[in-house]
XYZ file of C-alpha atoms in Angstrom:
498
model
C 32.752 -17.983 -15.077
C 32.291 -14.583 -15.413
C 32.707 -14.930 -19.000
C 29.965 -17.438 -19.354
C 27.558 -14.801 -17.572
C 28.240 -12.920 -20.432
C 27.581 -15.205 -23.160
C 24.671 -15.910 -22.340
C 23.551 -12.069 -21.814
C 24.593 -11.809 -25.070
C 22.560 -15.019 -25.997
C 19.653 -12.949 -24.504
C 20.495 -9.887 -26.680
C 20.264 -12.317 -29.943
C 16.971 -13.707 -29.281
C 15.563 -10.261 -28.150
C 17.057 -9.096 -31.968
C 13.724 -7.972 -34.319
C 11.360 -9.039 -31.276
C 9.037 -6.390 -30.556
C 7.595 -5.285 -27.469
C 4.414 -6.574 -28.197
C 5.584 -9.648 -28.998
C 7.701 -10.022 -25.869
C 4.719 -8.736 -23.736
C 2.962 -11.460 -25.461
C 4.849 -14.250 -24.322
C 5.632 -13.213 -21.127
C 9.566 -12.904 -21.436
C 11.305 -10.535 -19.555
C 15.121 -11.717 -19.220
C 16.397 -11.079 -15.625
C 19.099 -8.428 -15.637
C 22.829 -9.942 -14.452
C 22.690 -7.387 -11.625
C 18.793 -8.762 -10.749
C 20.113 -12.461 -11.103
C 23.221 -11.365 -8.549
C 21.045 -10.083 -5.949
C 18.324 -12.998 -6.091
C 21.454 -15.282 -5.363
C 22.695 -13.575 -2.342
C 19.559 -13.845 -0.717
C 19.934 -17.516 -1.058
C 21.734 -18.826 2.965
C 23.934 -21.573 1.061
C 25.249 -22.789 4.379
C 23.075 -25.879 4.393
C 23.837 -26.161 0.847
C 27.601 -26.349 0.621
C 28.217 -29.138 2.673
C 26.732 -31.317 0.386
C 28.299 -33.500 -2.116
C 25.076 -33.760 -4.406
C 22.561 -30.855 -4.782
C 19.306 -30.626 -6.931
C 18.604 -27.087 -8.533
C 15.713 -25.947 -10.692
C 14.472 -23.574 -12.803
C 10.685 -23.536 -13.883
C 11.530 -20.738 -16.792
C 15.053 -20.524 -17.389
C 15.242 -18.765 -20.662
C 18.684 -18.497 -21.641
C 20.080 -19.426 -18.018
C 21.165 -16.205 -16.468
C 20.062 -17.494 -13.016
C 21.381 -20.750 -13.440
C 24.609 -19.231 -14.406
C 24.653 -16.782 -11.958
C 23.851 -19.694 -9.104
C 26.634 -21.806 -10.276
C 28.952 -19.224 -10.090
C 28.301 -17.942 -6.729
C 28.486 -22.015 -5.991
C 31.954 -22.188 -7.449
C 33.268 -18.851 -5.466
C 32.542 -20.735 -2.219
C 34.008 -23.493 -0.311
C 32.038 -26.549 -0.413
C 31.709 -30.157 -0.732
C 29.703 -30.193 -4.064
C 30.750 -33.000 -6.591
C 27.931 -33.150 -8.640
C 24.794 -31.087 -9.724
C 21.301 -32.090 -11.537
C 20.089 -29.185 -12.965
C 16.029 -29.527 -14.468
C 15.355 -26.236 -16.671
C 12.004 -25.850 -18.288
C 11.897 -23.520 -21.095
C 9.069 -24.597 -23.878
C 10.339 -21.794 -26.716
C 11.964 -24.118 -29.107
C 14.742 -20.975 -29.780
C 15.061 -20.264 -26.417
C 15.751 -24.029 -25.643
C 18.872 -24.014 -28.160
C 20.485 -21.141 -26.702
C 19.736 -22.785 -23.481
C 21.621 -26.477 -23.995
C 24.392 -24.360 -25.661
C 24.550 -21.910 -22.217
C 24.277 -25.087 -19.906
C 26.913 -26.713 -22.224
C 29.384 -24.358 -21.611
C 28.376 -24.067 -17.933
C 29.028 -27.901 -17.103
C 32.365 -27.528 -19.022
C 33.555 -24.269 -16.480
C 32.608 -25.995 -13.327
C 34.605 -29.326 -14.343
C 37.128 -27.803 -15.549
C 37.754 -25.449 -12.157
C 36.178 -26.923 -9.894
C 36.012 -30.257 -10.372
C 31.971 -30.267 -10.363
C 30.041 -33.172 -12.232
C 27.240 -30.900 -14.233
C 24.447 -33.005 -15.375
C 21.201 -31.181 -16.925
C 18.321 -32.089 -18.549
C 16.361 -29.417 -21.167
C 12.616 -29.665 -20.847
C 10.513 -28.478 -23.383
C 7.321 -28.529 -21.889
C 4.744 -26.385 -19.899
C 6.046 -26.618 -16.710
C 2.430 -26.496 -14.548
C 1.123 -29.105 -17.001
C 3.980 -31.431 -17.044
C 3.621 -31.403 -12.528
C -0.034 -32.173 -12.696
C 0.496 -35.299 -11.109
C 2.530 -34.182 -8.143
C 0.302 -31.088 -7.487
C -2.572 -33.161 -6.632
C -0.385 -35.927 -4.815
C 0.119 -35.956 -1.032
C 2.585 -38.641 -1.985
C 6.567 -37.156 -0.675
C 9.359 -37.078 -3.673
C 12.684 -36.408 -3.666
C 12.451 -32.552 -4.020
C 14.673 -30.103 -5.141
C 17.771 -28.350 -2.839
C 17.391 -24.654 -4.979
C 15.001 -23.466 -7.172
C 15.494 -20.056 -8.878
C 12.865 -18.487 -11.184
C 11.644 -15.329 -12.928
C 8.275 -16.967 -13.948
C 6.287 -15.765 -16.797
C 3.682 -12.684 -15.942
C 0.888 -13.201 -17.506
C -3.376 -13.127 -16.776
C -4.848 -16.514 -17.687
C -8.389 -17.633 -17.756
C -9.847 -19.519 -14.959
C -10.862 -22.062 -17.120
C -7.166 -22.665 -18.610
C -5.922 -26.023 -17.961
C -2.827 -24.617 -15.741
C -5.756 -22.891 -13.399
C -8.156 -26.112 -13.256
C -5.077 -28.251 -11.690
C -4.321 -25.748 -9.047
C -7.920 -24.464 -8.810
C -7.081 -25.090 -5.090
C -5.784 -22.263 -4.718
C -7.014 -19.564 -6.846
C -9.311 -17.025 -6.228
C -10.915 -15.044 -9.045
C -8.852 -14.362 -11.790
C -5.207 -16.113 -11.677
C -1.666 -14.805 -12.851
C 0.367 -17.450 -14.148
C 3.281 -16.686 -11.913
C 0.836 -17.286 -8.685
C 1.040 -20.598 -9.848
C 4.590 -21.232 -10.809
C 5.407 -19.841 -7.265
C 2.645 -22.436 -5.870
C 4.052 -25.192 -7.762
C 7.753 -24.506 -6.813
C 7.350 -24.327 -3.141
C 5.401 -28.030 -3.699
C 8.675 -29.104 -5.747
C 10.944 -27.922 -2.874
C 13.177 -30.552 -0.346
C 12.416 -30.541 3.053
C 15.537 -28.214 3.439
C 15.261 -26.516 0.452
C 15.645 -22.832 -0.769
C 13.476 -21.013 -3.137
C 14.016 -17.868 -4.710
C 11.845 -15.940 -7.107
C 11.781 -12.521 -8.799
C 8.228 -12.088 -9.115
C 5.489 -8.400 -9.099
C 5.040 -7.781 -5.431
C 0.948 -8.074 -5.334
C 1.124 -12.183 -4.814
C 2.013 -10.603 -1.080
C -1.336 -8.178 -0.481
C -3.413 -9.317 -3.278
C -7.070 -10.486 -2.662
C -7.005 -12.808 -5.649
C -3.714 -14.453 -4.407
C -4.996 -15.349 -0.262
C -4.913 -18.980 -0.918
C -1.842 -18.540 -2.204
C -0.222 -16.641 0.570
C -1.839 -19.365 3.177
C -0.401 -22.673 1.079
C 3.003 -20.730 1.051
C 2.633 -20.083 5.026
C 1.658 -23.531 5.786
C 4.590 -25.201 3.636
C 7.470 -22.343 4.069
C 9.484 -19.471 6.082
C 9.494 -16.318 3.995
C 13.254 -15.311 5.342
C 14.208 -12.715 2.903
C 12.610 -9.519 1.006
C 14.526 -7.494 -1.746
C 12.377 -4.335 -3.046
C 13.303 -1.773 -5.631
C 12.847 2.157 -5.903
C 13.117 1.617 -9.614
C 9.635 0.204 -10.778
C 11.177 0.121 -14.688
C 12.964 -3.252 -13.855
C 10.908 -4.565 -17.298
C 9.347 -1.635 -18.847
C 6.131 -3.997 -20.279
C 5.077 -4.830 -16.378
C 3.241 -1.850 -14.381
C 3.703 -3.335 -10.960
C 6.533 -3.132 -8.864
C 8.938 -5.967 -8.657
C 10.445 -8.070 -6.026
C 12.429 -10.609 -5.054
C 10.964 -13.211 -2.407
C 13.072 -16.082 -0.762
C 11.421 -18.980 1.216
C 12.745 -21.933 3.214
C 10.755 -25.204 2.906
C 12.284 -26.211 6.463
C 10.143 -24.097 9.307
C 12.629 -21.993 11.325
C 12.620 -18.226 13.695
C 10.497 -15.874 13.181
C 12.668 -13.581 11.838
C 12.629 -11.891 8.164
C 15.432 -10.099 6.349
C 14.154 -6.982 4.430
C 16.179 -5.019 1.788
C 15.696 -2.128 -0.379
C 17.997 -0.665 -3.363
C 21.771 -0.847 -2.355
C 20.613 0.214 0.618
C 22.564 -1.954 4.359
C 19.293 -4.284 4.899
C 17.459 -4.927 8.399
C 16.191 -7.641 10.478
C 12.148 -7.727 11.816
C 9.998 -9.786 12.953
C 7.631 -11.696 10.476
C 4.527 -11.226 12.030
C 5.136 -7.507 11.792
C 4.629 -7.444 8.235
C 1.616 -8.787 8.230
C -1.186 -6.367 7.341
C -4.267 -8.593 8.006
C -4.160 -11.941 9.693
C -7.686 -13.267 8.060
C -6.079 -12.843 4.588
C -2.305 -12.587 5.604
C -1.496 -9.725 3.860
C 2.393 -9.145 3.550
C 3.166 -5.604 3.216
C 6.777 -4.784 2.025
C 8.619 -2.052 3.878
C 12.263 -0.104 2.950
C 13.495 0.510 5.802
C 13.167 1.017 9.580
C 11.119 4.265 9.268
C 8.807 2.417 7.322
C 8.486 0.010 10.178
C 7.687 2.899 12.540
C 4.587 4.114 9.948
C 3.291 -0.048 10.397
C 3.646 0.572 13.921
C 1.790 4.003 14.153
C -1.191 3.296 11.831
C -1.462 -0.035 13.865
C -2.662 2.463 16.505
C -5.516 3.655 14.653
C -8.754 2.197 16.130
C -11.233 3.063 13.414
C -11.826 1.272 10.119
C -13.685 3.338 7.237
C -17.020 1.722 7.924
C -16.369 2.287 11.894
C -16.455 6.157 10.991
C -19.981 5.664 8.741
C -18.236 5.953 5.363
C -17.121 3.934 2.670
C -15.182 4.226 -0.715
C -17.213 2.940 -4.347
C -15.464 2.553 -7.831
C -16.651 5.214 -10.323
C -19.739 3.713 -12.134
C -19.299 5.066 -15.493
C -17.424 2.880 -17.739
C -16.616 4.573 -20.923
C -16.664 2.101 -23.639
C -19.989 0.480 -22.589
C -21.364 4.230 -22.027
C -20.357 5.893 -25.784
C -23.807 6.284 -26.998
C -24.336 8.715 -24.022
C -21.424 10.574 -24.010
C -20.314 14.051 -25.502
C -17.371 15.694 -25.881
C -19.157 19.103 -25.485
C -19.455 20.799 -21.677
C -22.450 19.836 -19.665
C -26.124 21.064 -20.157
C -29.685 20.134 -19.338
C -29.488 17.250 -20.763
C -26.114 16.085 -20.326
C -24.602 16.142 -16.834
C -20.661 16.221 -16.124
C -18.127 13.531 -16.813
C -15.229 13.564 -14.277
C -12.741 11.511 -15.461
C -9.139 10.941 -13.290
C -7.266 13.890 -15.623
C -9.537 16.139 -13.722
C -7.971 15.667 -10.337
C -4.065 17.227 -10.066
C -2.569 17.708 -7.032
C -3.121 20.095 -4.103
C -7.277 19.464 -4.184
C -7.251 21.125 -7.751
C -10.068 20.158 -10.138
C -9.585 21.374 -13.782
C -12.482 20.141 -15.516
C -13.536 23.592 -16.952
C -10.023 23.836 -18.304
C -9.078 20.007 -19.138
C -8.743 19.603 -22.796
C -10.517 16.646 -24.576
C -7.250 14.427 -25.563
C -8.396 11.574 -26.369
C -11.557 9.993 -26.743
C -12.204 9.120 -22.959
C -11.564 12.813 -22.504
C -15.154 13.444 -22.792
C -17.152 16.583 -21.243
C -20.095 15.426 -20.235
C -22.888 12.357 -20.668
C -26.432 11.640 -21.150
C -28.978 12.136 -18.374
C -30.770 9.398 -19.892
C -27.240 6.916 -18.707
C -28.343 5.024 -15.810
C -24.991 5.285 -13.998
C -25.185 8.690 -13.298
C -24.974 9.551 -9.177
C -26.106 12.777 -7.752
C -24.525 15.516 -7.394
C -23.207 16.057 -3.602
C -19.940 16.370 -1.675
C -17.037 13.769 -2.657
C -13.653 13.156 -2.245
C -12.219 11.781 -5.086
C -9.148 9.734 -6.129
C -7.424 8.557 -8.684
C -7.538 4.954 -9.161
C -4.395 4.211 -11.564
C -1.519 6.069 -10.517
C 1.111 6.194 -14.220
C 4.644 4.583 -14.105
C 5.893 8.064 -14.075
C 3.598 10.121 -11.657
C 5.709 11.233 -8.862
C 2.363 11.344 -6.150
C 0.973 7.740 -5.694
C -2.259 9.221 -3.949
C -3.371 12.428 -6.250
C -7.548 13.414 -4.877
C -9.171 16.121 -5.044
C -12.943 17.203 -3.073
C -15.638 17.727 -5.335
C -17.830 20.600 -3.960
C -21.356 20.424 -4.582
C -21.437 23.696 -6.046
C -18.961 23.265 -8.166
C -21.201 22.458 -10.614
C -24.698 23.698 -11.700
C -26.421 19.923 -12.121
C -28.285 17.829 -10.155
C -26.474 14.765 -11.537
C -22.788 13.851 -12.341
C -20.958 10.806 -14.333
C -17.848 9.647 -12.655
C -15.145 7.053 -14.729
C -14.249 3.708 -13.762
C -10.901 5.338 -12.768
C -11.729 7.202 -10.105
C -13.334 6.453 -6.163
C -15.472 8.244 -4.354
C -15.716 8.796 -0.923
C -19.521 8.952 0.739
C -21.837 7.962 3.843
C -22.294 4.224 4.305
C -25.937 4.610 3.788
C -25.009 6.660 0.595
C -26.705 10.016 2.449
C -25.103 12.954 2.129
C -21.641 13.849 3.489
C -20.652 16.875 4.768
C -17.879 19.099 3.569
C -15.964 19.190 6.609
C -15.815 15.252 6.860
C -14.820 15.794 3.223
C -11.891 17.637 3.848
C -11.187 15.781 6.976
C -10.458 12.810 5.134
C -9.149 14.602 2.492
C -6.409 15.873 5.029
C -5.693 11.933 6.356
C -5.520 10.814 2.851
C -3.977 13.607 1.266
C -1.061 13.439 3.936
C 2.709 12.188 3.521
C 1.816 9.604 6.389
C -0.636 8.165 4.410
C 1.447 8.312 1.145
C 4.191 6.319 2.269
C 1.893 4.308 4.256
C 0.400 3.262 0.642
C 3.385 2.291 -0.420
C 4.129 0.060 2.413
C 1.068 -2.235 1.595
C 0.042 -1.645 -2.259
C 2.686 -2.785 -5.019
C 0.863 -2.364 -8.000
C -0.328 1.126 -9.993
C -3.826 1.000 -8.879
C -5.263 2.158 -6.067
C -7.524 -0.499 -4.657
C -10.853 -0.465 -2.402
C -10.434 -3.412 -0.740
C -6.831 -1.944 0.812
C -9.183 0.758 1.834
C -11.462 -1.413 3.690
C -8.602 -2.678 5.657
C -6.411 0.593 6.997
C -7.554 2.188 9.978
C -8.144 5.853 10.439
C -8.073 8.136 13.211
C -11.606 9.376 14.955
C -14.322 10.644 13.578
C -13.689 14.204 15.810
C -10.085 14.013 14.393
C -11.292 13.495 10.896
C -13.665 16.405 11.288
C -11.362 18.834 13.316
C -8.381 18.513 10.452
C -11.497 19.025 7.512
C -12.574 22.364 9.360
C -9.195 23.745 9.840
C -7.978 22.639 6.327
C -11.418 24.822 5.165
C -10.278 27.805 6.835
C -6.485 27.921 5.853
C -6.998 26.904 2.281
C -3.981 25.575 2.170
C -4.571 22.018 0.603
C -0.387 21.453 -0.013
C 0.666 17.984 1.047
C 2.690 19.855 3.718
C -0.051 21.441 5.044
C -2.233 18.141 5.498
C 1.136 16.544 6.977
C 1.164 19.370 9.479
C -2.178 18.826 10.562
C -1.644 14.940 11.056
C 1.051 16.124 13.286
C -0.763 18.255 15.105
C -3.821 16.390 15.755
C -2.740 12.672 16.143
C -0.511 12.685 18.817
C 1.220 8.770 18.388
């Protein structure tokens, strides 16, 4: 069987032949790696599944059929009853599709041949969501299906798309088509069934996917977790990647949670959960990670408890150009931060930050009407790069730093001020400067955010030590000057006593 695995990553490697990125990005197909397709499989508890004699598998975007290989195999290592298998495999490229039947071909002749399995598949050239209308919007029961596997397409779609207005039930502002091949797969599943899916990790935490999370919670289990340190899995997708496996049949509360290579770990379900009201999933590595859920849990105060609050940057570029310069600030034109000014260890390089590109601009028009005055911020980076190796970079903004009355901040940055937008102090700047700035709150980050931006609504929902706290650490930070990661890590450690 092991040979068949390979055919068909070499099928992969023919299609992928003259196909450029763009054009792969473009339709949404990123082939799951062998190793990938392994470790989705052994999260699968084939117990139930081996003592059957007839089992129902599959695949809502099979591509060339490296999980449905990779299943079978594992199927054929094991002892079991199995005599037959119906395989369904949707895959609407018309290339793809050949090099599918030909893959499934020689699939159904392996198992028969050593195992004495009955094969029997059908090819279905159609859009999977579309095709499923019917049973979407049923509450009628149907035979269902034992396994489903799937690396679904990742793509943005418009709410108006047909795929969005039959599961409209469930969406909440702007959809991602695999939100709704995971929806429709857990709807496909038996009442025993197993369903595992390699999918970006945000589905979990995401505000646009809480319907989804609460449809999956009310049909499934989620039993098993697989994250990655590596987020170049498919070098076209800029969130991190995981694989998720659900049981259709209710059972313990119990989750299984593994990271890398690394020996996995048991926990309990409701541990992960970040926010009841939305049921937020976070994803930890390991059990230290379990200990930062547990200490942050401790935190009493939420951002808006302590009188402040977190905006997006109000100056987006494109819609701005008219008002922008590439020249340093004057009268006339007030400064334009943009995220290349903040770097590490509260360092703002503005004065010194050369003009790139053309969002590298200096400064912009008084006359823009999304210009904010000039007081005490904290500021952070919003999009954190592939390759950064800090997910949090900020940086306080003085008030002297500059000689204006008026700044421009991009789209890519947030800004920390008063709730009632009055001014904020310089110590509460560095106090949260400290918190946020920390390793704590790093790794903490990392826990509940999969994605490369930094989001305010996450903000909205972590909890922060006291406002004394917050202003103790920004006064002490002030008079060391020592804004190093270490140093804010220290100071967490020395004032919150957990």
């Amino acid at each position: 069987m092991d040979n068949i695995i390979n055919i068909i990553k070499n099928s992969q490697d023919k299609y992928l032949e003259g196909k450029n990125k763009e054009y792969i990005k473009k339709k949404s197909q990123f082939f799951t790696p062998d190793d990938i397709a392994y470790k989705m499989i052994k999260t699968i508890n084939l117990k139930n599944i081996l003592s059957k004699e007839t089992i129902y598998i599959l695949e809502p975007s099979a591509g060339c059929g490296i999980l449905i290989g990779t299943l079978i195999r594992e199927l054929m290592n094991s002892t079991n009853d199995i005599k037959e298998i119906y395989i369904d495999a949707y895959e609407n490229d018309m290339e793809l599709a050949s090099l599918l039947r030909s893959n499934l071909i020689k699939i159904k002749k392996v198992a028969k041949e050593k195992n004495n399995i009955n094969i029997k598949y059908k090819v279905i050239q159609d859009n999977f969501i579309i095709r499923n209308r019917k049973k979407w919007s049923s509450n009628k029961t149907f035979r269902g299906y034992d396994i489903i596997i799937s690396n679904p397409p990742y793509k943005k779609i418009n709410q108006e798309s047909e795929e969005a207005c039959i599961m409209n039930n469930i969406i909440h502002g702007q959809p991602n088509l695999y939100t709704l091949f995971i929806a429709m797969s857990i709807k496909m599943l038996n009442y025993d069934g197993i369903y595992t899916v390699l999918s970006p990790r945000n589905y979990l935490t995401g505000e646009y996917s809480k319907l989804l999370r609460k449809y999956i919670l009310k049909k499934c289990s989620l039993k098993h977790i697989h994250s990655f340190g590596n987020r170049h899995i498919f070098t076209s997708v800029n969130q991190e990647v995981i694989i998720s496996t659900f049981q259709a049949k209710q059972s313990d509360n119990k989750i299984n949670i593994m990271y890398n290579e690394e020996i996995g770990f048991v926990a309990d379900f409701e541990d992960i959960i970040l926010d009841k009201e939305s049921m937020s999933i976070v994803v930890p590595k390991n059990k230290e990670d379990m200990k930062l859920l547990e200490k942050f849990e401790k935190y009493t105060y939420s951002l808006k408890d302590l009188g402040f609050k977190v905006n997006v940057g109000p100056v987006v570029q494109f819609r701005n150009e008219e008002y922008l310069s590439r020249e340093i600030y004057s009268k006339k034109y007030a400064p334009m931060i943009i995220a290349n000014d903040i770097q590490k260890d509260n360092q703002i390089v503005y004065y010194i930050r050369e003009n790139k590109r053309k969002t590298h601009q200096k400064s912009i028009s008084i006359k823009s009407k999304n210009l904010i005055s000039n007081n005490n911020y904290l500021l952070l980076r919003k999009i954190t790069a592939k390759d950064d190796d800090a997910l949090i970079v900020c940086a306080v903004l003085e008030e002297s730093y500059f000689d204006h009355n008026l700044i421009g901040l991009d789209n890519n940055l947030l800004y920390f001020l008063k709730d009632d937008n009055s001014y904020i102090s310089i110590e509460e700047c560095y106090g949260l400067f400290c918190f946020i700035n920390s390793d704590d709150f790093s790794n903490y980050y990392s826990i509940i955010n999969g994605t490369h931006t930094i989001n305010v609504t996450d903000f909205n929902k972590i909890r922060f030590p006291s406002y004394d706290i917050i202003v103790a650490m920004g006064n002490e930070i002030i008079q060391s000057k020592i804004y190093s990661k270490d140093n804010c890590t220290m100071l967490i450690d020395k004032y919150i006593n957990i």
